[in-house]
Short mmCIF file of C-alpha atoms and ligand atoms in Angstrom, two decimals:
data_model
loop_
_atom_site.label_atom_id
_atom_site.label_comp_id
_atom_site.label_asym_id
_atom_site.label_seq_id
_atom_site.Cartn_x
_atom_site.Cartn_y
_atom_site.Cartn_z
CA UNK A 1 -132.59 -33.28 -28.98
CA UNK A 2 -133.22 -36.99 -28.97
CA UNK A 3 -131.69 -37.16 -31.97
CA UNK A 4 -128.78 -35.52 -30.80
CA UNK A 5 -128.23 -37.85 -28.09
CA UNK A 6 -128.47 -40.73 -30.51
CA UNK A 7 -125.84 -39.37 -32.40
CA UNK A 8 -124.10 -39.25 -30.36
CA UNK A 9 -124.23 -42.46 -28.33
CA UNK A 10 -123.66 -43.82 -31.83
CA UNK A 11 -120.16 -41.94 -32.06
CA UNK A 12 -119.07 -43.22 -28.60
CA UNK A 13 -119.44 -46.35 -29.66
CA UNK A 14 -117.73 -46.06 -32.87
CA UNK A 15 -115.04 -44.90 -31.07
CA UNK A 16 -115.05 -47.50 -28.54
CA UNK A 17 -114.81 -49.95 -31.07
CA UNK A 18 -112.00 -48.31 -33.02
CA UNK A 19 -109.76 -48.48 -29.71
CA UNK A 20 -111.05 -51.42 -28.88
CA UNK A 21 -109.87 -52.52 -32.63
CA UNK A 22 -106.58 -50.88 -31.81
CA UNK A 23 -105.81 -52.80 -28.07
CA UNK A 24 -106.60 -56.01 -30.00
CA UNK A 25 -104.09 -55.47 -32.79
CA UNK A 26 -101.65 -54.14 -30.11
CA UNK A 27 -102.29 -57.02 -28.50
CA UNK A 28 -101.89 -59.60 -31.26
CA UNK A 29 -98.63 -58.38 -32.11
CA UNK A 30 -97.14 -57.91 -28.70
CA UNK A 31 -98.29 -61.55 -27.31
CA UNK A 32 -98.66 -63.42 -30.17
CA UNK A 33 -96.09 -65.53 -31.87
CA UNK A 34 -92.59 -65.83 -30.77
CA UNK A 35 -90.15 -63.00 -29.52
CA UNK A 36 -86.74 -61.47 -29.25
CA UNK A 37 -85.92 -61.93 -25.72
CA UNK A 38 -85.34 -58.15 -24.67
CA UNK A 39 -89.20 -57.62 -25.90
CA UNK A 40 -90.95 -60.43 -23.96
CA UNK A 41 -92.76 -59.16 -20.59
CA UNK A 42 -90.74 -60.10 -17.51
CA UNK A 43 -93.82 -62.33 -16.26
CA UNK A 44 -94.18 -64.13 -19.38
CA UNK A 45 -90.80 -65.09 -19.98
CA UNK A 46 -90.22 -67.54 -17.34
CA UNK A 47 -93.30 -69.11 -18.55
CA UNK A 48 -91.14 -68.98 -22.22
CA UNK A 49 -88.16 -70.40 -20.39
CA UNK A 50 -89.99 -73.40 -18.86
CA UNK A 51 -91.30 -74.29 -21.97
CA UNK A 52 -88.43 -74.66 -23.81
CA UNK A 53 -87.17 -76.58 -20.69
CA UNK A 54 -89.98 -78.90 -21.33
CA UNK A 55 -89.37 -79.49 -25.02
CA UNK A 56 -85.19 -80.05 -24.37
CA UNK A 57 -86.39 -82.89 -21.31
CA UNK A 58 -88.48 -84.53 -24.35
CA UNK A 59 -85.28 -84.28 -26.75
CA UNK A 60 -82.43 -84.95 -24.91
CA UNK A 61 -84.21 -86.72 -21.86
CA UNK A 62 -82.44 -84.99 -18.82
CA UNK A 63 -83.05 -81.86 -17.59
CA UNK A 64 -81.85 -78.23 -19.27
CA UNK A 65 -81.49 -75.44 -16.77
CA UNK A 66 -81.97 -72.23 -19.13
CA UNK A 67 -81.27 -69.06 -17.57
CA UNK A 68 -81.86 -65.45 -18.33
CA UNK A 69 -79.50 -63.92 -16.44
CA UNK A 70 -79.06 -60.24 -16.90
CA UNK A 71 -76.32 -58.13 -17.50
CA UNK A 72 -74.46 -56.61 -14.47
CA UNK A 73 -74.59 -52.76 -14.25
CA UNK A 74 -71.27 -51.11 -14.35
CA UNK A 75 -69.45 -54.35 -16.43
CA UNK A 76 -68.52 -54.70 -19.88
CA UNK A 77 -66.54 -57.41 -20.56
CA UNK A 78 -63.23 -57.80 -22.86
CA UNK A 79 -60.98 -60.43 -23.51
CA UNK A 80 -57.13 -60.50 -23.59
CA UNK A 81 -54.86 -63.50 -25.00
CA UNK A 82 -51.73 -63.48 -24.97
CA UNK A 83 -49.75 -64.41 -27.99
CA UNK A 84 -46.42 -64.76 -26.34
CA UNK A 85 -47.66 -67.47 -24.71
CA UNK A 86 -50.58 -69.38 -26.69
CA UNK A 87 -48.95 -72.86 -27.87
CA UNK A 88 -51.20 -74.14 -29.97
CA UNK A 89 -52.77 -76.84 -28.03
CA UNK A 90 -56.50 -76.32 -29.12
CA UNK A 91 -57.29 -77.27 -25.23
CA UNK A 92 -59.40 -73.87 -24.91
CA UNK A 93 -61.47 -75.24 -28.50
CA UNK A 94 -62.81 -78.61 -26.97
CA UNK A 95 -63.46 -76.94 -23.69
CA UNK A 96 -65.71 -74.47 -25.51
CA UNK A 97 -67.63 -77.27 -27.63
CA UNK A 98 -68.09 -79.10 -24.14
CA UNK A 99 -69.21 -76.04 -22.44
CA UNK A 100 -71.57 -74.87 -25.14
CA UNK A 101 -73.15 -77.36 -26.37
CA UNK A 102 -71.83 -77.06 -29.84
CA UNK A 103 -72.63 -80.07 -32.42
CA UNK A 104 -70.12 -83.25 -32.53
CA UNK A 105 -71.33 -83.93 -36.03
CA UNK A 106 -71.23 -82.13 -38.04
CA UNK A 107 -68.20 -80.61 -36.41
CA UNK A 108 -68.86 -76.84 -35.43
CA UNK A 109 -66.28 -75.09 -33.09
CA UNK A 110 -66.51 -71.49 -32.05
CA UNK A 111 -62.53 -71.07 -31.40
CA UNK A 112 -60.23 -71.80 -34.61
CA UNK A 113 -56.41 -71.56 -33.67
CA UNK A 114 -54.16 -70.23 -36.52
CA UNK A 115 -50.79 -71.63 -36.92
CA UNK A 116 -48.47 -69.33 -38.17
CA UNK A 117 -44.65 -68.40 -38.59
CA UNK A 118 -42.59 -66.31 -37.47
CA UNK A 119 -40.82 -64.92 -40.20
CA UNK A 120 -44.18 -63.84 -41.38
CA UNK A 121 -45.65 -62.73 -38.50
CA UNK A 122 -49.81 -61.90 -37.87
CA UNK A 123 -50.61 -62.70 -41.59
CA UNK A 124 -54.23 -63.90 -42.21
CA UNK A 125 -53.06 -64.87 -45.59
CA UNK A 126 -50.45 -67.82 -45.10
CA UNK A 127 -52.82 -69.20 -41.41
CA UNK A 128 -53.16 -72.28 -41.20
CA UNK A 129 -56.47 -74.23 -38.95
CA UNK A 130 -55.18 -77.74 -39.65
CA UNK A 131 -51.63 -78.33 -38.14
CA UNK A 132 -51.33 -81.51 -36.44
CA UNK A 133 -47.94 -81.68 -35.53
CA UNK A 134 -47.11 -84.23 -32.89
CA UNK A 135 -45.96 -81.73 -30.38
CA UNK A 136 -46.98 -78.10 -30.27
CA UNK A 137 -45.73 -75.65 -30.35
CA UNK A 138 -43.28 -76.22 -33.48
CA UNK A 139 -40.15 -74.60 -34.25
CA UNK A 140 -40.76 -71.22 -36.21
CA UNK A 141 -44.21 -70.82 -35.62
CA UNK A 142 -46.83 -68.74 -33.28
CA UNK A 143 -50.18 -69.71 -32.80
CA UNK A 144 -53.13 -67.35 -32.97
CA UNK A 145 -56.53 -68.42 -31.61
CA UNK A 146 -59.87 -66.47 -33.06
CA UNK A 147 -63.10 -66.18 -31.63
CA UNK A 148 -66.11 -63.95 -31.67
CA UNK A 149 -64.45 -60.70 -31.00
CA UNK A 150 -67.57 -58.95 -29.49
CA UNK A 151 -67.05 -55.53 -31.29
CA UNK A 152 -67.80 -52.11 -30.21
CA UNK A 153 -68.93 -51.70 -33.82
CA UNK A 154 -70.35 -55.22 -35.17
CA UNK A 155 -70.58 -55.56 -38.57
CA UNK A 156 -73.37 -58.70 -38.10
CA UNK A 157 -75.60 -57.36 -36.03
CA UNK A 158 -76.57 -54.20 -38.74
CA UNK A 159 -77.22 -56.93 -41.82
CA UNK A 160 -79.55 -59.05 -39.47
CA UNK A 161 -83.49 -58.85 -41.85
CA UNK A 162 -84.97 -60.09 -38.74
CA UNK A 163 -82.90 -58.63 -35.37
CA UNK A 164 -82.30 -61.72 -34.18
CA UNK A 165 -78.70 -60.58 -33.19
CA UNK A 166 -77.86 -57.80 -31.33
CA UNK A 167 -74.86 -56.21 -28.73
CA UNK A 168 -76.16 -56.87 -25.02
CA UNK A 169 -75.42 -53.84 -22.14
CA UNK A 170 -72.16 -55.68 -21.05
CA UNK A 171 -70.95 -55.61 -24.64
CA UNK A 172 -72.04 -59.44 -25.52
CA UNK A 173 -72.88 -59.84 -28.82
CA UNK A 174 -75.94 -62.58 -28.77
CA UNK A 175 -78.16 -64.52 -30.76
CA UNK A 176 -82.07 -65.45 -30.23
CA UNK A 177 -82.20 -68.84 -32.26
CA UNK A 178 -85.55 -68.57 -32.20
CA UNK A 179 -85.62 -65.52 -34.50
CA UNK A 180 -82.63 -66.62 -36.46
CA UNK A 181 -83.89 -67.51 -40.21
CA UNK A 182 -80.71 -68.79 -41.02
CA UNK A 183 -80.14 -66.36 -44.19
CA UNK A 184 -76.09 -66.42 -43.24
CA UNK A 185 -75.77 -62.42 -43.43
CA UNK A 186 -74.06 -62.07 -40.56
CA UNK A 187 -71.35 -64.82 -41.81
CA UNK A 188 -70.71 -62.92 -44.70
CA UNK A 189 -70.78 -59.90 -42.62
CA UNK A 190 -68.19 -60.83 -39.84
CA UNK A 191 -64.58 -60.29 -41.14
CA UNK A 192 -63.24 -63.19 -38.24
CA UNK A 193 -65.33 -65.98 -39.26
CA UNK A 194 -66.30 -66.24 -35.85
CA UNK A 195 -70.23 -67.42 -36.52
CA UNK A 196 -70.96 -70.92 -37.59
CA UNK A 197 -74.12 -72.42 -39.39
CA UNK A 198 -75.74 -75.58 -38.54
CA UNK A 199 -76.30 -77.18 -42.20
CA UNK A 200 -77.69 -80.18 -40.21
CA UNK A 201 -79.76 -81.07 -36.82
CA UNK A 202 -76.79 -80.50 -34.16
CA UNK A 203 -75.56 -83.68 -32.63
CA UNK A 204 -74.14 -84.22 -29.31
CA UNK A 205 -73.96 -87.02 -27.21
CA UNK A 206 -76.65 -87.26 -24.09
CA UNK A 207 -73.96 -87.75 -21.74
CA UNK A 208 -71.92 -84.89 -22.75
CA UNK A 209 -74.87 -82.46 -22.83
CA UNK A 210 -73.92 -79.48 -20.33
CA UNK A 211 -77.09 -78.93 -18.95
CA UNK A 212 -76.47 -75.37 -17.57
CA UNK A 213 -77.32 -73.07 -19.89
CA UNK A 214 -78.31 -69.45 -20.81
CA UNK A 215 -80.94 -68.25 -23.35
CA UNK A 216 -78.92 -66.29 -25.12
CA UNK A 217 -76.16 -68.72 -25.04
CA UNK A 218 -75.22 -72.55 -25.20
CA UNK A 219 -78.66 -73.73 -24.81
CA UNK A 220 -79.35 -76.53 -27.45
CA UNK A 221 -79.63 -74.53 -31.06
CA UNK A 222 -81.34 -76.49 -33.87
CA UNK A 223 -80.53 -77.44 -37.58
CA UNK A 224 -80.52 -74.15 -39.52
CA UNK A 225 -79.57 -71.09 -37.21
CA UNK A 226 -76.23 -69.57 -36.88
CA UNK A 227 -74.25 -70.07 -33.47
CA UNK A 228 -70.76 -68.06 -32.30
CA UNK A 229 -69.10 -67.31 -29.12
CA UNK A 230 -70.72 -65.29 -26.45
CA UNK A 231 -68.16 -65.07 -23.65
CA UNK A 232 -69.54 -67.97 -22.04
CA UNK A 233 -72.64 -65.52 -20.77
CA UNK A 234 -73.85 -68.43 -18.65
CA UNK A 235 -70.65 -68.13 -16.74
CA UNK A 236 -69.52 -65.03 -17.33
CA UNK A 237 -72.84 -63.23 -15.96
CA UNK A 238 -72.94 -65.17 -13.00
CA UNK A 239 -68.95 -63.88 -12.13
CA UNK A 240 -67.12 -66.70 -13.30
CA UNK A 241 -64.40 -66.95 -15.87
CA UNK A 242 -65.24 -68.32 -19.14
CA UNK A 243 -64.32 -72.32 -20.03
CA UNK A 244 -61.53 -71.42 -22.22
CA UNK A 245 -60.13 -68.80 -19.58
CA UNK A 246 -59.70 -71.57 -16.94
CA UNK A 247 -58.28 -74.71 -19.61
CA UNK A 248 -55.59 -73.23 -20.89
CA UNK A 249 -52.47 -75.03 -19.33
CA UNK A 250 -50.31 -71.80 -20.03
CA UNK A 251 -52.22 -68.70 -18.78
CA UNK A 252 -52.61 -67.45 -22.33
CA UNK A 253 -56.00 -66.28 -21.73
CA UNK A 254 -57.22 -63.00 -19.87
CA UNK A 255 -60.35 -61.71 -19.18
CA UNK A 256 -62.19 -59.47 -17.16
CA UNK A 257 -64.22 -56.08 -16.83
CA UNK A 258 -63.13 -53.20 -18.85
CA UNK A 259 -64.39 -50.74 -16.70
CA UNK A 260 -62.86 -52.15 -13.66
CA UNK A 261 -59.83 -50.02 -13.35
CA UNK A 262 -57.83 -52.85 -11.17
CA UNK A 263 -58.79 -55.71 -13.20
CA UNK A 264 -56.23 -58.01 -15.17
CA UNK A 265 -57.76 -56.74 -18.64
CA UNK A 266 -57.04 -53.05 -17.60
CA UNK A 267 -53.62 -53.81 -16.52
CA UNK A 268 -52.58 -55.61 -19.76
CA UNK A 269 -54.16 -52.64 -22.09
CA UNK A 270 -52.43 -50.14 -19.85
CA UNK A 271 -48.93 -52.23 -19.74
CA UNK A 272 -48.57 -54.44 -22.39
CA UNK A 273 -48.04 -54.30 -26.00
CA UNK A 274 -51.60 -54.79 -27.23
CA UNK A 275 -53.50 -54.67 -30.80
CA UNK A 276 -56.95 -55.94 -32.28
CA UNK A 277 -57.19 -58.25 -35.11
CA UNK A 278 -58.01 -55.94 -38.78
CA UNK A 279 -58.03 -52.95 -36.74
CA UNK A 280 -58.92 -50.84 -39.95
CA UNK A 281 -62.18 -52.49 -40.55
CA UNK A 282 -63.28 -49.69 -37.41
CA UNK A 283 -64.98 -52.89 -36.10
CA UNK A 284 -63.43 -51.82 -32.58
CA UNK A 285 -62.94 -55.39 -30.77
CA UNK A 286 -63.46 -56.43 -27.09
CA UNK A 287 -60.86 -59.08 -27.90
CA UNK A 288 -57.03 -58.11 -27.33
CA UNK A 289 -53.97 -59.72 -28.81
CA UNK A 290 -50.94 -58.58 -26.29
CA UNK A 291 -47.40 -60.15 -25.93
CA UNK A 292 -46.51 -59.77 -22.02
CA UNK A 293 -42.64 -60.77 -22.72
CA UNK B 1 -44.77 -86.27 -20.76
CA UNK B 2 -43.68 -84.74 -17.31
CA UNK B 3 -45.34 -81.66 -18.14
CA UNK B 4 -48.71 -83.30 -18.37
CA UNK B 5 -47.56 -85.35 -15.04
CA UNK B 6 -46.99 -81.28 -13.66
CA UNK B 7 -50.66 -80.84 -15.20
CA UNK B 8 -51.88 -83.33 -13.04
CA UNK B 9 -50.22 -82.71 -9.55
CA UNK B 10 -51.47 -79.02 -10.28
CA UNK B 11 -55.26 -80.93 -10.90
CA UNK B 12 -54.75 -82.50 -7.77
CA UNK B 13 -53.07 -79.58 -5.54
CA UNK B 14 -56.39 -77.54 -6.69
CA UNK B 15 -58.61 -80.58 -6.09
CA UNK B 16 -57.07 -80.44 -2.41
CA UNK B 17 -57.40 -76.04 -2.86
CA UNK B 18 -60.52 -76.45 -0.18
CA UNK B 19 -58.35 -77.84 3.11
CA UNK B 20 -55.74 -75.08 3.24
CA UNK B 21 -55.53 -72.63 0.68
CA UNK B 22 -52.73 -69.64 1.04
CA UNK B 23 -53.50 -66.12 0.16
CA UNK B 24 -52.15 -64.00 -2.05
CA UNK B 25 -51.51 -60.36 -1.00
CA UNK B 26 -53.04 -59.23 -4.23
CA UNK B 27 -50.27 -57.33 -5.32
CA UNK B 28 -48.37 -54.16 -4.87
CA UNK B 29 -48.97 -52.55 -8.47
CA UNK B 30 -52.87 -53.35 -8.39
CA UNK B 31 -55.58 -51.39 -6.43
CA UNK B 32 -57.83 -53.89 -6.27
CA UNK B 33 -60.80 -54.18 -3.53
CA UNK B 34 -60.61 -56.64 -0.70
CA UNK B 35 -63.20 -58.70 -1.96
CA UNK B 36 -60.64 -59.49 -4.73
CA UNK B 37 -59.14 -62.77 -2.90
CA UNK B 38 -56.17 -64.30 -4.38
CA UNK B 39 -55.73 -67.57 -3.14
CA UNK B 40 -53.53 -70.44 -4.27
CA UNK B 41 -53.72 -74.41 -3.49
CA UNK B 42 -50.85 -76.04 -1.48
CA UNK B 43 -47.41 -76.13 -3.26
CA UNK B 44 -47.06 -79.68 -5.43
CA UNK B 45 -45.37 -81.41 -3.30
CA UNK B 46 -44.43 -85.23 -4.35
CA UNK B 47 -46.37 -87.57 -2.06
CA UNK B 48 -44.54 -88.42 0.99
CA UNK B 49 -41.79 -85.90 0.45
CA UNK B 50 -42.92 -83.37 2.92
CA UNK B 51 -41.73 -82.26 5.99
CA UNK B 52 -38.38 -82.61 4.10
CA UNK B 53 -37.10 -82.70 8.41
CA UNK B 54 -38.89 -86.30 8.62
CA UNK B 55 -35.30 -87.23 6.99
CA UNK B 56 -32.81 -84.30 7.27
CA UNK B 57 -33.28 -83.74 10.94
CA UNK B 58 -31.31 -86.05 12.15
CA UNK B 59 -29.05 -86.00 9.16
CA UNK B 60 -25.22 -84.21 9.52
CA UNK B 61 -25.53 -80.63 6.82
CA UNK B 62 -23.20 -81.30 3.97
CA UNK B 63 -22.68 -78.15 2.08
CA UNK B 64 -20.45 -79.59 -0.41
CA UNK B 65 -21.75 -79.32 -3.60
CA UNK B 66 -22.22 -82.92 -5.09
CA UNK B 67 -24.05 -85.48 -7.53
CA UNK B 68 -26.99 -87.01 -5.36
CA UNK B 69 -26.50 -90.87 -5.40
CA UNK B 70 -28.61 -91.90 -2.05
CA UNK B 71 -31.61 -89.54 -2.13
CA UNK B 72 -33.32 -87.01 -5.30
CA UNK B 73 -31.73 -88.63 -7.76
CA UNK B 74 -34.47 -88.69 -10.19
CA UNK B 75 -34.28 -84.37 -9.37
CA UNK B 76 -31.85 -83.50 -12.79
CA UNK B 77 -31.16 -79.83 -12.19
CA UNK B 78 -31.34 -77.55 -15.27
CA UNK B 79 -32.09 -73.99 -14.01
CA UNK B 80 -28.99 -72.14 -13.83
CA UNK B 81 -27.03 -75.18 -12.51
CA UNK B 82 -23.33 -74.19 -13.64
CA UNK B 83 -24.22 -71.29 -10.73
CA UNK B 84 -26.21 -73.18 -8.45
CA UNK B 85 -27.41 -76.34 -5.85
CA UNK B 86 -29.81 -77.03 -3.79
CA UNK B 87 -29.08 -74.80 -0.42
CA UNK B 88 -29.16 -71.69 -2.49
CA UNK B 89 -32.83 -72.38 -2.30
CA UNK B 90 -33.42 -74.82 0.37
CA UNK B 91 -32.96 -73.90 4.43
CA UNK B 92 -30.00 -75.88 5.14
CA UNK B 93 -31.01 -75.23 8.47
CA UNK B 94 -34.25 -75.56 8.73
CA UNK B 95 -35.41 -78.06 5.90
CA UNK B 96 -38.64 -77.12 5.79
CA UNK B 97 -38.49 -73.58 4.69
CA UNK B 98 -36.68 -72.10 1.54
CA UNK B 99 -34.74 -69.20 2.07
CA UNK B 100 -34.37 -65.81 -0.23
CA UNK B 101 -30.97 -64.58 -1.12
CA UNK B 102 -30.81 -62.32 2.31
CA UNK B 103 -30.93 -65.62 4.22
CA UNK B 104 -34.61 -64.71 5.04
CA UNK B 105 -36.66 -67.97 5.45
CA UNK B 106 -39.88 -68.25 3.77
CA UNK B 107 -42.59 -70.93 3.62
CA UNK B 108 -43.08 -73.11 0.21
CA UNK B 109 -46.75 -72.14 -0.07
CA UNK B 110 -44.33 -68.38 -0.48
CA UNK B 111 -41.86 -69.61 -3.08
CA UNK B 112 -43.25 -67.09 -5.49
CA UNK B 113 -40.93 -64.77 -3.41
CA UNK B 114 -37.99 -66.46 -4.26
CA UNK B 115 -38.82 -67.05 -8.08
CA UNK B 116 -39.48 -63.73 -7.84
CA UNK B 117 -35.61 -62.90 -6.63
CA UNK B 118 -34.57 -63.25 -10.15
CA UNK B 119 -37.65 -63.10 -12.40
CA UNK B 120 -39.13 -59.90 -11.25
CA UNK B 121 -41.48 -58.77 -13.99
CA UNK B 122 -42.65 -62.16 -13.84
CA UNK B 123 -43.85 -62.06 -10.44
CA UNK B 124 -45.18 -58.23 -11.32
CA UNK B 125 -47.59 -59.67 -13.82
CA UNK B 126 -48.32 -62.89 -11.87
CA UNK B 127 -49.94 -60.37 -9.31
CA UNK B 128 -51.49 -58.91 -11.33
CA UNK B 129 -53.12 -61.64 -12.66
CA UNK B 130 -51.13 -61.52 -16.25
CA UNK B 131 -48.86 -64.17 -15.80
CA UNK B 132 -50.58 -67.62 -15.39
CA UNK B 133 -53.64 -69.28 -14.99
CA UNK B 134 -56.11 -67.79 -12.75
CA UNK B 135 -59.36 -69.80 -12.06
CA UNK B 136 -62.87 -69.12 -10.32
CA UNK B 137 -64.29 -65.19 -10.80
CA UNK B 138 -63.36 -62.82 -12.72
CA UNK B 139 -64.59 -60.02 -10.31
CA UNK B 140 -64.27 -62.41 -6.98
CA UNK B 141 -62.48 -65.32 -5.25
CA UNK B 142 -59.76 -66.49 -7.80
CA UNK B 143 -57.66 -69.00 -7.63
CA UNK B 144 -53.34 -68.83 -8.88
CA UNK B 145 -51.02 -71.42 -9.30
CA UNK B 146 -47.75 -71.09 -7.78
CA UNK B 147 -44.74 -71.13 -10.24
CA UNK B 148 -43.73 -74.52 -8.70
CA UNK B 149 -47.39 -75.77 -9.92
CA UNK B 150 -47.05 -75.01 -13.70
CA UNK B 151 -42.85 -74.60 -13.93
CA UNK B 152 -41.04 -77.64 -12.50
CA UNK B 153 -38.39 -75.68 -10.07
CA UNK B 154 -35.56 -77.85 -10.96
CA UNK B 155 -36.09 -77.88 -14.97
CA UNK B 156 -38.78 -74.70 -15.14
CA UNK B 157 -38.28 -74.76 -19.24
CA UNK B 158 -41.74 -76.05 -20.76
CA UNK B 159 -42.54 -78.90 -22.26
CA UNK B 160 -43.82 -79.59 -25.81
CA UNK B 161 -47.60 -81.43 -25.70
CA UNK B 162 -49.47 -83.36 -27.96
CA UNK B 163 -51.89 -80.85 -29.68
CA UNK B 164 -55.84 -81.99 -29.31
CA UNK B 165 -57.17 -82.79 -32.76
CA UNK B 166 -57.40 -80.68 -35.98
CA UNK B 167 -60.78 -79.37 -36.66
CA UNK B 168 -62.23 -81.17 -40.00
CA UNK B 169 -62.02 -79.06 -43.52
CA UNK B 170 -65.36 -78.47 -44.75
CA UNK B 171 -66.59 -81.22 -46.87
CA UNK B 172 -66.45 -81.08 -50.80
CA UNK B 173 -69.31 -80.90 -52.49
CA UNK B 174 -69.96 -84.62 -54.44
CA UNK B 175 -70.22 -84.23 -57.86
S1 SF4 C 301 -55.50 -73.57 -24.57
FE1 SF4 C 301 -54.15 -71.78 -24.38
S2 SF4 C 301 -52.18 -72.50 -25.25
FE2 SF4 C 301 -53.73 -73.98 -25.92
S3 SF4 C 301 -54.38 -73.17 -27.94
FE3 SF4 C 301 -55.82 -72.32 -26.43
S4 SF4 C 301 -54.94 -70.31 -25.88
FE4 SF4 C 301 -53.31 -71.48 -26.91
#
C-alpha cells in the first residue's frame, strides 16, 4: 500500500516534470529570439515596435514612427498603369525612393521604367533602363514602368529557406528584414526584377528620411537584406493612394480595390484593353498594363 | 517649359483645394457610394484675371472674329482654331461663365462639361477616375484636376519634359 502510493507520487512527478520540460521548450521557441511579424503575440509586438523605434532615434537621430497596420477586411489591392499615357519621366521612381526610404548610395530604386519602341512593341528583349533623352517622351518610343507586381501566384515567396517573405490578406507581398538572410532566392526567383539587394549599409540623407513608416514596409532596412515594392502599405493601409499614384503629372497610374466593384481598377479591367506582364509564367499579377485610348 | 509652369498653377490651385473646393457628381457610369467624394480645386485661373466682368462689363461685345492686339495677347490659340474663337466658349454675355454649345451657361469650376462637348470618352473615363490624376484615398475623399489644370485650354497638346535622371548601371567588377 505505502508503496503503492510512493509509486505513484513518484510518477506524478515525473510527469509533471516532463510537461513542465515541454511548456519550457514551447516557451523558448515561441518568445525567444526574433520573429516573423504574423507570429509575434499582439501584446508583445508593440513592445517589438518601440524597440526598433529606439534603435532608428540612436541611428538616424529623429524620430521613426513604425506602424503595424493591418490589412482591411474585404480589400485586395491591384494596380493599373496606363501605357497610353506613361511618358517616361521617372517622376513616380524618385517619389518612391523618397517615400520609402530606399538607399541614395548605393543607388537602389524599386520602379525601373523601360524605354521602348514602337515598331517593336512590349519586348523585354530590346528595353532599355538608361535613356536620358533631353525631353521625354521621344519620337518612336513607349515607356513601360516595372515594379513589384504583387502576384496571385509569387514565385519568391515559395524559394524563401527562412519565410521571411510572404503574400499579406490584401494581396501585399512583404518582407520581415529581420528574418531576411540575404541568400538572394527570391531575386533569382522573380521573373520582373522587382526585388533589390543592399550589397552595402543603405545610405540616405537625415533630412530626407521619411519618418512614417510601416513594419513591413519602408522602415529603414540594413546592409544585406533584400527590399521591393509593397504598394506603399504605410499609405495604402491607412486609405491613401500610393506616392507614385499621386506624382505622376499625366494620370498614368491607377489603383484601387479589386473587390470594390465601383472602383477605378474595376472599371479599367472591365473597359479597357488590359494585359499582365509574362502572363505565361501563371504568376497571375495584381499589376495591370491597359491602354485607355 | 509652360507645361511645368501648368504643373505649378495646378500645385498651387490644390494648395488653395481647402477654401472652396467643387464637387464632382461622381459620375453617371460608376455606382459608387456617397462616401466616394470627388472634389476638385478651383479652376487655374491666372492671377488677377478673374471676374473676367472687372474689364468686359463695361466694355461694347465685339463678335467679330479678330487677332487680339490690346488684351490676351500672350493667349496663342491652337485647339481647333481654323473652326473656332473665343465666344464659342466664353459667355459673351455674361463674362464670367462659359457657355456649352446649346447656349447653356456653366460655371468654370464646370468646364469639364464643355471639354466634354467634344471629347466624350474622355470625360467618361475622367469620372470614372481613368483619365487623370486623382489624389487623396483610394476608397475616400479624392481629389481631380480639371482638364483646364493639366491641358492648357487654348493649346491642350502636351508638352515634352525633361526626364529625372537615369538610374546608374551596376558597377563592374575591378579586376
Ligand atoms: S511618373 Fe507617370 S509618366 Fe512619368 S514615368 Fe512614371 S508612370 Fe510614366
Amino acid at each position: 500500500m505505502e508503496n503503492d502510493a510512493k509509486h505513484n507520487s513518484e510518477n506524478l512527478s515525473r510527469r509533471g516534470f516532463a510537461a513542465a520540460a515541454a511548456g519550457a521548450a514551447t516557451w523558448i521557441l515561441t518568445s525567444c529570439g526574433p520573429k516573423r511579424l504574423y507570429e509575434v503575440p499582439k501584446d508583445r509586438l508593440r513592445t517589438k515596435i518601440s524597440e526598433l523605434e529606439q534603435r532608428y532615434q540612436q541611428r538616424y537621430h529623429e524620430h521613426i514612427n513604425v506602424a503595424d497596420t493591418q490589412p482591411m477586411a474585404g480589400v485586395e489591392y491591384a494596380y493599373a498603369l496606363d501605357l497610353s499615357r506613361c511618358i517616361g519621366c521617372r517622376r513616380c521612381v524618385y517619389a518612391c525612393v523618397a517615400e520609402n526610404n530606399q538607399s541614395r548610395d548605393p543607388q537602389i530604386q524599386w520602379i525601373r521604367v523601360l524605354s521602348m519602341e514602337k515598331e517593336k512593341g512590349v519586348d523585354l528583349a530590346h528595353a532599355d533602363p538608361y535613356y536620358n533623352p533631353p525631353e521625354v517622351p521621344e519620337e518612336g518610343h513607349f515607356y513601360m514602368p516595372v515594379q513589384c507586381q504583387h502576384c496571385e501566384n509569387p514565385p519568391c515567396t515559395k524559394v524563401c529557406p527562412t519565410a521571411a517573405t510572404w503574400k499579406e490578406r490584401d494581396g501585399i507581398v512583404v518582407i520581415d528584414y529581420d528574418w531576411c538572410i540575404g541568400c538572394r532566392y527570391c531575386m533569382a526567383a522573380c521573373p520582373y526584377g522587382a526585388r533589390h539587394f543592399n550589397w552595402a549599409e543603405p545610405e540616405i540623407p537625415t533630412a530626407e528620411i521619411n519618418p512614417n513608416t510601416h513594419y513591413l514596409g519602408n522602415r529603414p532596412r540594413t546592409k544585406g537584406v533584400v527590399e521591393k515594392c509593397t504598394f506603399c502599405i504605410q499609405r495604402t493601409r491607412t486609405g491613401r493612394y500610393p506616392a507614385c499614384e499621386e506624382v505622376c503629372p499625366v494620370g498614368a497610374r491607377k489603383f484601387g480595390n479589386l473587390l470594390d466593384a465601383g472602383s477605378e481598377i474595376r472599371y479599367i479591367i472591365e473597359h479597357k484593353r488590359v494585359f499582365v506582364l509574362k502572363e505565361d509564367l501563371n504568376t497571375v499579377p495584381r499589376f495591370f498594363y491597359f491602354y485607355a485610348t | 517649359m509652360r507645361l511645368a509652369a501648368f504643373t505649378l498653377i495646378a500645385a498651387a490651385a490644390l494648395l488653395r483645394a481647402a477654401d472652396g473646393p467643387g464637387t464632382v457628381p461622381a459620375g453617371s457610369a460608376s455606382n459608387k457610394p456617397d462616401q466616394e467624394r470627388v472634389e476638385t480645386p478651383p479652376p487655374p485661373f491666372t492671377d488677377g484675371i478673374f471676374p473676367c466682368s472687372n474689364c468686359h462689363a463695361t466694355q461694347p461685345v465685339n463678335r467679330t472674329r479678330r487677332e487680339l492686339k490690346d488684351m490676351h495677347t500672350d493667349i496663342d490659340l491652337r485647339h481647333d482654331e481654323t473652326h473656332r474663337w473665343c465666344l464659342d466658349c466664353h459667355d459673351a454675355t455674361n463674362r464670367d461663365f462659359l457657355h456649352l454649345a446649346s447656349g447653356e451657361r456653366i460655371p468654370f469650376e464646370e468646364s469639364y462639361l464643355l471639354c466634354g462637348q467634344c471629347h466624350g470618352e474622355k470625360l467618361r473615363d475622367w469620372r470614372a477616375g481613368v483619365h487623370g490624376r486623382r489624389t487623396g484615398n483610394w476608397n475616400g475623399t479624392k481629389s481631380y484636376l480639371l482638364c483646364a489644370h493639366c491641358h492648357n485650354p487654348h493649346q491642350p497638346r502636351f508638352h515634352a519634359l525633361a526626364p529625372k535622371p537615369a538610374p546608374r548601371p551596376p558597377a563592374r567588377p575591378s579586376r
